Tab-separated table of C-alpha atoms and ligand atoms in Angstrom:
chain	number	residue	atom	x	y	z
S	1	UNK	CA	0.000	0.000	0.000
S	2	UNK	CA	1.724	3.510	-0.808
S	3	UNK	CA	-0.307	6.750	-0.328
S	4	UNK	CA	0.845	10.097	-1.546
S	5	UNK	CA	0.295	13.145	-1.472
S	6	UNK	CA	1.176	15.811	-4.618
S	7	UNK	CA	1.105	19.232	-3.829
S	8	UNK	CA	2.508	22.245	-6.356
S	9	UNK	CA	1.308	25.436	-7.762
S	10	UNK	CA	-1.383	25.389	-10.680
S	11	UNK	CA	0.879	24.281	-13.596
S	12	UNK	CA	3.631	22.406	-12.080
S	13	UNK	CA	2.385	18.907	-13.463
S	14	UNK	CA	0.356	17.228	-9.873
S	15	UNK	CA	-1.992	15.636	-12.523
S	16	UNK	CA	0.949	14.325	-15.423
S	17	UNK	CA	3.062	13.396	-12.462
S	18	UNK	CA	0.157	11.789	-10.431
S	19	UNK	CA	-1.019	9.949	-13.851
S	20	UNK	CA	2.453	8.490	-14.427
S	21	UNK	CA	2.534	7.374	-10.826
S	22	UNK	CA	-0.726	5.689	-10.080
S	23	UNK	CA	-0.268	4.205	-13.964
S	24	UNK	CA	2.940	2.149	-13.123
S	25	UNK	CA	2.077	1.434	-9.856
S	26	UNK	CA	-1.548	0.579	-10.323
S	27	UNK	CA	-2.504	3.512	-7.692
S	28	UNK	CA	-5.741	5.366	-8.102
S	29	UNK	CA	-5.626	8.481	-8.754
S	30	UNK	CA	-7.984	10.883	-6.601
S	31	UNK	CA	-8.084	14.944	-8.308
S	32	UNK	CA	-10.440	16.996	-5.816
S	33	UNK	CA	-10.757	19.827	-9.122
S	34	UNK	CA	-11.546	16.419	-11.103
S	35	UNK	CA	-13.892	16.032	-9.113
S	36	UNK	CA	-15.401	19.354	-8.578
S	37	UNK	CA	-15.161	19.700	-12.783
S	38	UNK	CA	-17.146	16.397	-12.919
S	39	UNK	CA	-19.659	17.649	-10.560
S	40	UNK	CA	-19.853	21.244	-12.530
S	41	UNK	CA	-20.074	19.548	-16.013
S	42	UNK	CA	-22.782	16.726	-15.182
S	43	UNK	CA	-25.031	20.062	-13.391
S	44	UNK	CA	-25.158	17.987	-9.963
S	45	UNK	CA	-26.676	20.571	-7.041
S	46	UNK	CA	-23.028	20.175	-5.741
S	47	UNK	CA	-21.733	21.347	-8.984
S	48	UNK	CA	-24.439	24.411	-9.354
S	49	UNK	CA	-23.130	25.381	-5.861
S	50	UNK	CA	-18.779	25.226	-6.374
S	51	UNK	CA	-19.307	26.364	-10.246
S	52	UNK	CA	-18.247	30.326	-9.614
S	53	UNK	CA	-15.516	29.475	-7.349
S	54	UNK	CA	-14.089	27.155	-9.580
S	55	UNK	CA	-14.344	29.341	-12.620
S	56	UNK	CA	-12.868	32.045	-10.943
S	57	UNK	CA	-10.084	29.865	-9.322
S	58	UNK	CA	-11.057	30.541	-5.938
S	59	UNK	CA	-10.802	27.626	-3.115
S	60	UNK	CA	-14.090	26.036	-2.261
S	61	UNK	CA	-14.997	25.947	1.526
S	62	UNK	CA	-12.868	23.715	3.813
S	63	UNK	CA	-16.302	21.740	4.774
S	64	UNK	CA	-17.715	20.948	1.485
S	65	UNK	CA	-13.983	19.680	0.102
S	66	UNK	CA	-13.252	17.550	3.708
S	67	UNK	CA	-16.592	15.941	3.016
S	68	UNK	CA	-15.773	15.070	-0.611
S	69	UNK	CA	-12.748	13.596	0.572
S	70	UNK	CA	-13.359	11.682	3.409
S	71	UNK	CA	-16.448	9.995	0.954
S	72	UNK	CA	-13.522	9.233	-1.847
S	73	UNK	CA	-11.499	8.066	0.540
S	74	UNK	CA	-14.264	5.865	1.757
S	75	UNK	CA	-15.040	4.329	-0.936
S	76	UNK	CA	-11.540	1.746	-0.366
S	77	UNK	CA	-11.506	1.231	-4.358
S	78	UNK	CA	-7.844	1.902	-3.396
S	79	UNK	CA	-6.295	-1.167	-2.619
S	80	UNK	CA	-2.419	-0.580	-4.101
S	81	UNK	CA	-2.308	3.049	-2.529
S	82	UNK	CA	-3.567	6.468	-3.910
S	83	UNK	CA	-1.923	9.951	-5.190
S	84	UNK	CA	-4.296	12.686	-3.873
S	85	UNK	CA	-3.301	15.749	-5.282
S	86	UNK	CA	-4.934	19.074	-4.860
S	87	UNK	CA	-5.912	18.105	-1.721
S	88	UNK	CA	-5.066	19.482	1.264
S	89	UNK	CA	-4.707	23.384	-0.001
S	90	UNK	CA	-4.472	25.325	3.177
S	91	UNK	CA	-3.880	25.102	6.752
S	92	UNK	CA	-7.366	23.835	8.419
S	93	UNK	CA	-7.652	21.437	5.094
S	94	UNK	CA	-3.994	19.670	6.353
S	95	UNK	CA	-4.844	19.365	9.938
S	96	UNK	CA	-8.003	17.414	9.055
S	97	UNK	CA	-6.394	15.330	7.022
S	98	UNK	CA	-3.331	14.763	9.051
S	99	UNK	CA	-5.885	14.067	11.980
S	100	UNK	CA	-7.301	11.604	10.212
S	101	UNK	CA	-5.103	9.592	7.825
S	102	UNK	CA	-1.523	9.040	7.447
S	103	UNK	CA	0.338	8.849	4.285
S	104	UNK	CA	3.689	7.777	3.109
S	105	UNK	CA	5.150	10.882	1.542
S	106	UNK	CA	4.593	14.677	0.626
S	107	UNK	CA	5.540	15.202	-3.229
S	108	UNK	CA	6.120	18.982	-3.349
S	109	UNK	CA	6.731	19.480	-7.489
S	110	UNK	CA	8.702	23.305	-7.387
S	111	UNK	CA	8.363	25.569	-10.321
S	112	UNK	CA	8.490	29.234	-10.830
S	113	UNK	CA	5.379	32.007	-11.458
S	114	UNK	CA	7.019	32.807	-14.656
S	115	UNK	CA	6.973	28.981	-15.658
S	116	UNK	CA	3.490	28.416	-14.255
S	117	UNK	CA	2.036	31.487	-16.340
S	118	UNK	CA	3.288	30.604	-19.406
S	119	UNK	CA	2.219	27.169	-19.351
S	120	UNK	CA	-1.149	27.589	-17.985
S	121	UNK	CA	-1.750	30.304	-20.399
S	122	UNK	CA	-1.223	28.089	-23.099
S	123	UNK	CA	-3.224	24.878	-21.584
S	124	UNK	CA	-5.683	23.358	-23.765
S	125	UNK	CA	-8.803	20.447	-22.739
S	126	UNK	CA	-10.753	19.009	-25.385
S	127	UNK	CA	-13.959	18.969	-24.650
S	128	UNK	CA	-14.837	15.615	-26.046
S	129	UNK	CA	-12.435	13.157	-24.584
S	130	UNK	CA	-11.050	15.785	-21.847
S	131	UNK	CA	-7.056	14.839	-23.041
S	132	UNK	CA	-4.504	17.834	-22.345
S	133	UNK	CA	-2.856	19.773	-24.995
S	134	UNK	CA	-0.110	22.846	-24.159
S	135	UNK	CA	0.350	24.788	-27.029
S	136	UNK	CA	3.881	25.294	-26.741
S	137	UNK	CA	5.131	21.822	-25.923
S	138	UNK	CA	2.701	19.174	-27.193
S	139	UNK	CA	0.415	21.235	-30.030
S	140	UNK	CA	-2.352	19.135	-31.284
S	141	UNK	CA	-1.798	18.472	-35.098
S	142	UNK	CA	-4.808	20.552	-36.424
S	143	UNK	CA	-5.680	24.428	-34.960
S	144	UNK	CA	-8.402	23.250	-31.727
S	145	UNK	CA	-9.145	20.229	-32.781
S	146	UNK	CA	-8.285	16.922	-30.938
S	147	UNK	CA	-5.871	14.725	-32.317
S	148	UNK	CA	-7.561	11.846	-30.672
S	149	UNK	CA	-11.810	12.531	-31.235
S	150	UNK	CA	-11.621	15.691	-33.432
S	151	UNK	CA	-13.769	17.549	-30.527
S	152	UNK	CA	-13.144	21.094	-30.368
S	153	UNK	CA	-10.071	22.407	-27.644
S	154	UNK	CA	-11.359	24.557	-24.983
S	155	UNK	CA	-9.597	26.720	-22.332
S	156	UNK	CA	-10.375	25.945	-18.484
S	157	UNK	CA	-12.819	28.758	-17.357
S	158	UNK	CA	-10.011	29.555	-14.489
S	159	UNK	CA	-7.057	29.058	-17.002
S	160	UNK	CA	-6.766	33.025	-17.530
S	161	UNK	CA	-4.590	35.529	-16.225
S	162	UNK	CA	-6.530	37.117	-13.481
S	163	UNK	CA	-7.800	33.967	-12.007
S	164	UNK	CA	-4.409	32.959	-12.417
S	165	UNK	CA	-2.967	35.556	-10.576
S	166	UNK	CA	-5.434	34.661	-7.783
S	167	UNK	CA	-4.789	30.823	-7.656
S	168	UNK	CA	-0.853	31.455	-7.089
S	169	UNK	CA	-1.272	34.021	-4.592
S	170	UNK	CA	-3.682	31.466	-2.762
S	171	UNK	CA	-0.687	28.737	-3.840
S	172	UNK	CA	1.449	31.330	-2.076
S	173	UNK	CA	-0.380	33.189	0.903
S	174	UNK	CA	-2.057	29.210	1.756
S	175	UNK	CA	-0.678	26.122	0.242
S	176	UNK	CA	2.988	26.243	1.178
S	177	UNK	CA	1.365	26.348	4.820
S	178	UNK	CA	0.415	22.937	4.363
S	179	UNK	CA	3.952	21.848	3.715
S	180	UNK	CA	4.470	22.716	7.003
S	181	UNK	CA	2.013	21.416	8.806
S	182	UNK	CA	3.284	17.416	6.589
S	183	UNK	CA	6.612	17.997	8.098
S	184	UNK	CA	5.443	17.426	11.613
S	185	UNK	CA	4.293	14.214	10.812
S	186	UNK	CA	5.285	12.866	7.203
S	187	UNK	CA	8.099	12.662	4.949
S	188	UNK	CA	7.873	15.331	2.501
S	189	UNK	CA	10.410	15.077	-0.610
S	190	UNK	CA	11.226	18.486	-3.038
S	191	UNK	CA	11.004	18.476	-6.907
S	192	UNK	CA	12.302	20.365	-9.510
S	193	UNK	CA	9.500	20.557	-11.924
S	194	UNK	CA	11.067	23.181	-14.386
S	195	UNK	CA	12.237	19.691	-15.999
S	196	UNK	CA	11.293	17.147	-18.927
S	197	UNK	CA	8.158	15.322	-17.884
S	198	UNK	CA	9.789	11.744	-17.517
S	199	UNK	CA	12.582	13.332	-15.745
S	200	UNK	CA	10.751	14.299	-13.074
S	201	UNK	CA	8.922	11.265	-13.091
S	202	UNK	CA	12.452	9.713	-12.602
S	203	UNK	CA	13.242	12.300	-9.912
S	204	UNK	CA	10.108	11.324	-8.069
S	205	UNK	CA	10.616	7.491	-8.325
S	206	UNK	CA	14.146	7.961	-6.871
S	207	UNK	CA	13.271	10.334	-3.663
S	208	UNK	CA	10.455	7.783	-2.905
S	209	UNK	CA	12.683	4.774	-3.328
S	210	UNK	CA	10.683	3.006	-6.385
S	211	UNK	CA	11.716	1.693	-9.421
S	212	UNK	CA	12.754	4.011	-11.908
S	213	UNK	CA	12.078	2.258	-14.959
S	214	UNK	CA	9.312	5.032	-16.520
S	215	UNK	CA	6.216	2.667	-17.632
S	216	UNK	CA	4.876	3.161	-21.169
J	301	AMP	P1	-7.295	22.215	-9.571
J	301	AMP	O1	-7.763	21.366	-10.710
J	301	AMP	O2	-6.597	21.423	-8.502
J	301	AMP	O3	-6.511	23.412	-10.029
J	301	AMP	O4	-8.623	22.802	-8.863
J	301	AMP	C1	-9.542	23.572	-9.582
J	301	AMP	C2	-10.409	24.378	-8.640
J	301	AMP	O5	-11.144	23.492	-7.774
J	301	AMP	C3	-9.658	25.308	-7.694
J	301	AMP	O6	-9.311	26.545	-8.292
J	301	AMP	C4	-10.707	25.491	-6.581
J	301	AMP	O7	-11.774	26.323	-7.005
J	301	AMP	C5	-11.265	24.072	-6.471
J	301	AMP	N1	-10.480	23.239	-5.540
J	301	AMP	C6	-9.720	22.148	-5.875
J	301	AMP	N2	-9.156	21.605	-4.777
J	301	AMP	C7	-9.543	22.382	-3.729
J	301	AMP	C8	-9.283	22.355	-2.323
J	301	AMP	N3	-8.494	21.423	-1.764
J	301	AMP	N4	-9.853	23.316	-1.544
J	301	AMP	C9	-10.663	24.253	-2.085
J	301	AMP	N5	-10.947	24.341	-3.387
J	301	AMP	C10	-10.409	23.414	-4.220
């Protein structure tokens, strides 16, 4: 069993790096904005309620998201381990969860604001089959259209500059709070994500003594 947490600023790669992760080591992967998105895009009452915070990349309250959690968590479709990443965000979010659970590391993936603005800025979702594009680094083939399902690419509501600005001075003012609230309890390991995206795969692998060998 091997439970992780991924923490980094909007950008850094938590969901590549998590994806990777749970992939070769048959971990599930648990994304609280997955989650929220799913709940927005299906209409749920849940989703009518978090919609304008999470289009305007503010955090959702503390109550709502440790409820959301503890049910995922609950559910025990985890039997290998998890990655939770996005999860815990702030202060009162860690000290529930480090109440309540114990996990076997802290990944903290490190990148600059300069870094995280340019590649947010040029994030792309399709809309049909939801797969990432960046349109500096991995450009789909045809101008907004998937590669994969033709659907159309979209931008993330809260993938523009001012809600940007707002999610890394919550990263900032919040988030790094978190880190030390792990390092009372847990291991927490530093990456540098400014790197190739199998490189810090490797990086991760080594600091929490797996296997290196990347899984295709
Ligand atoms: P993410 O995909 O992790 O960038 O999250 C997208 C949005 O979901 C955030 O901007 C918040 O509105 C909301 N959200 C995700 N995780 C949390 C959390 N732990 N606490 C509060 N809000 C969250």
């Amino acid at each position: 069993m091997r439970k992780y947490v991924m923490t980094g600023a909007q950008g850094s790669g938590k969901g590549t790096q998590a994806t990777l992760l749970c992939t070769a080591f048959e971990l599930v992967h648990i994304s609280v904005g997955d989650i929220l998105r799913w709940h927005v895009g299906n209409h749920t009452k849940l989703g009518a309620h978090v919609r304008r915070y999470v289009d305007a990349g503010q955090l959702v309250g503390d109550d709502l998201i440790e409820e959301i959690v503890r049910d995922r968590l609950d559910e025990h479709d985890w039997n290998h381990g998890f990655v939770l990443d996005g999860f815990p965000r702030n202060q009162v979010q860690a000290e529930f969860f480090c109440e309540t659970y114990d996990v076997d590391a802290v990944i903290e993936l490190r990148i600059s604001d300069d870094i995280v603005t340019d590649r947010v800025l040029a994030r792309r979702l399709c809309s049909g089959c939801g797969l990432d594009y960046n349109l500096i680094s991995h450009r789909p083939q045809v101008d907004d259209r998937c590669d994969v399902c033709g659907s159309d690419l979209v931008r993330r509501p809260d993938d523009n500059a001012e809600a940007l600005a707002r999610r890394l001075a919550d990263f900032h003012d919040r988030t790094e709070a978190v880190l030390d609230v792990f390092r009372r309890k847990e291991r927490v390991v530093t990456i540098d994500a400014e790197r190739d995206v199998d490189e810090i795969q490797a990086s991760i692998r080594d600091a929490l003594g797996l296997e290196s060998t990347i899984a295709t």
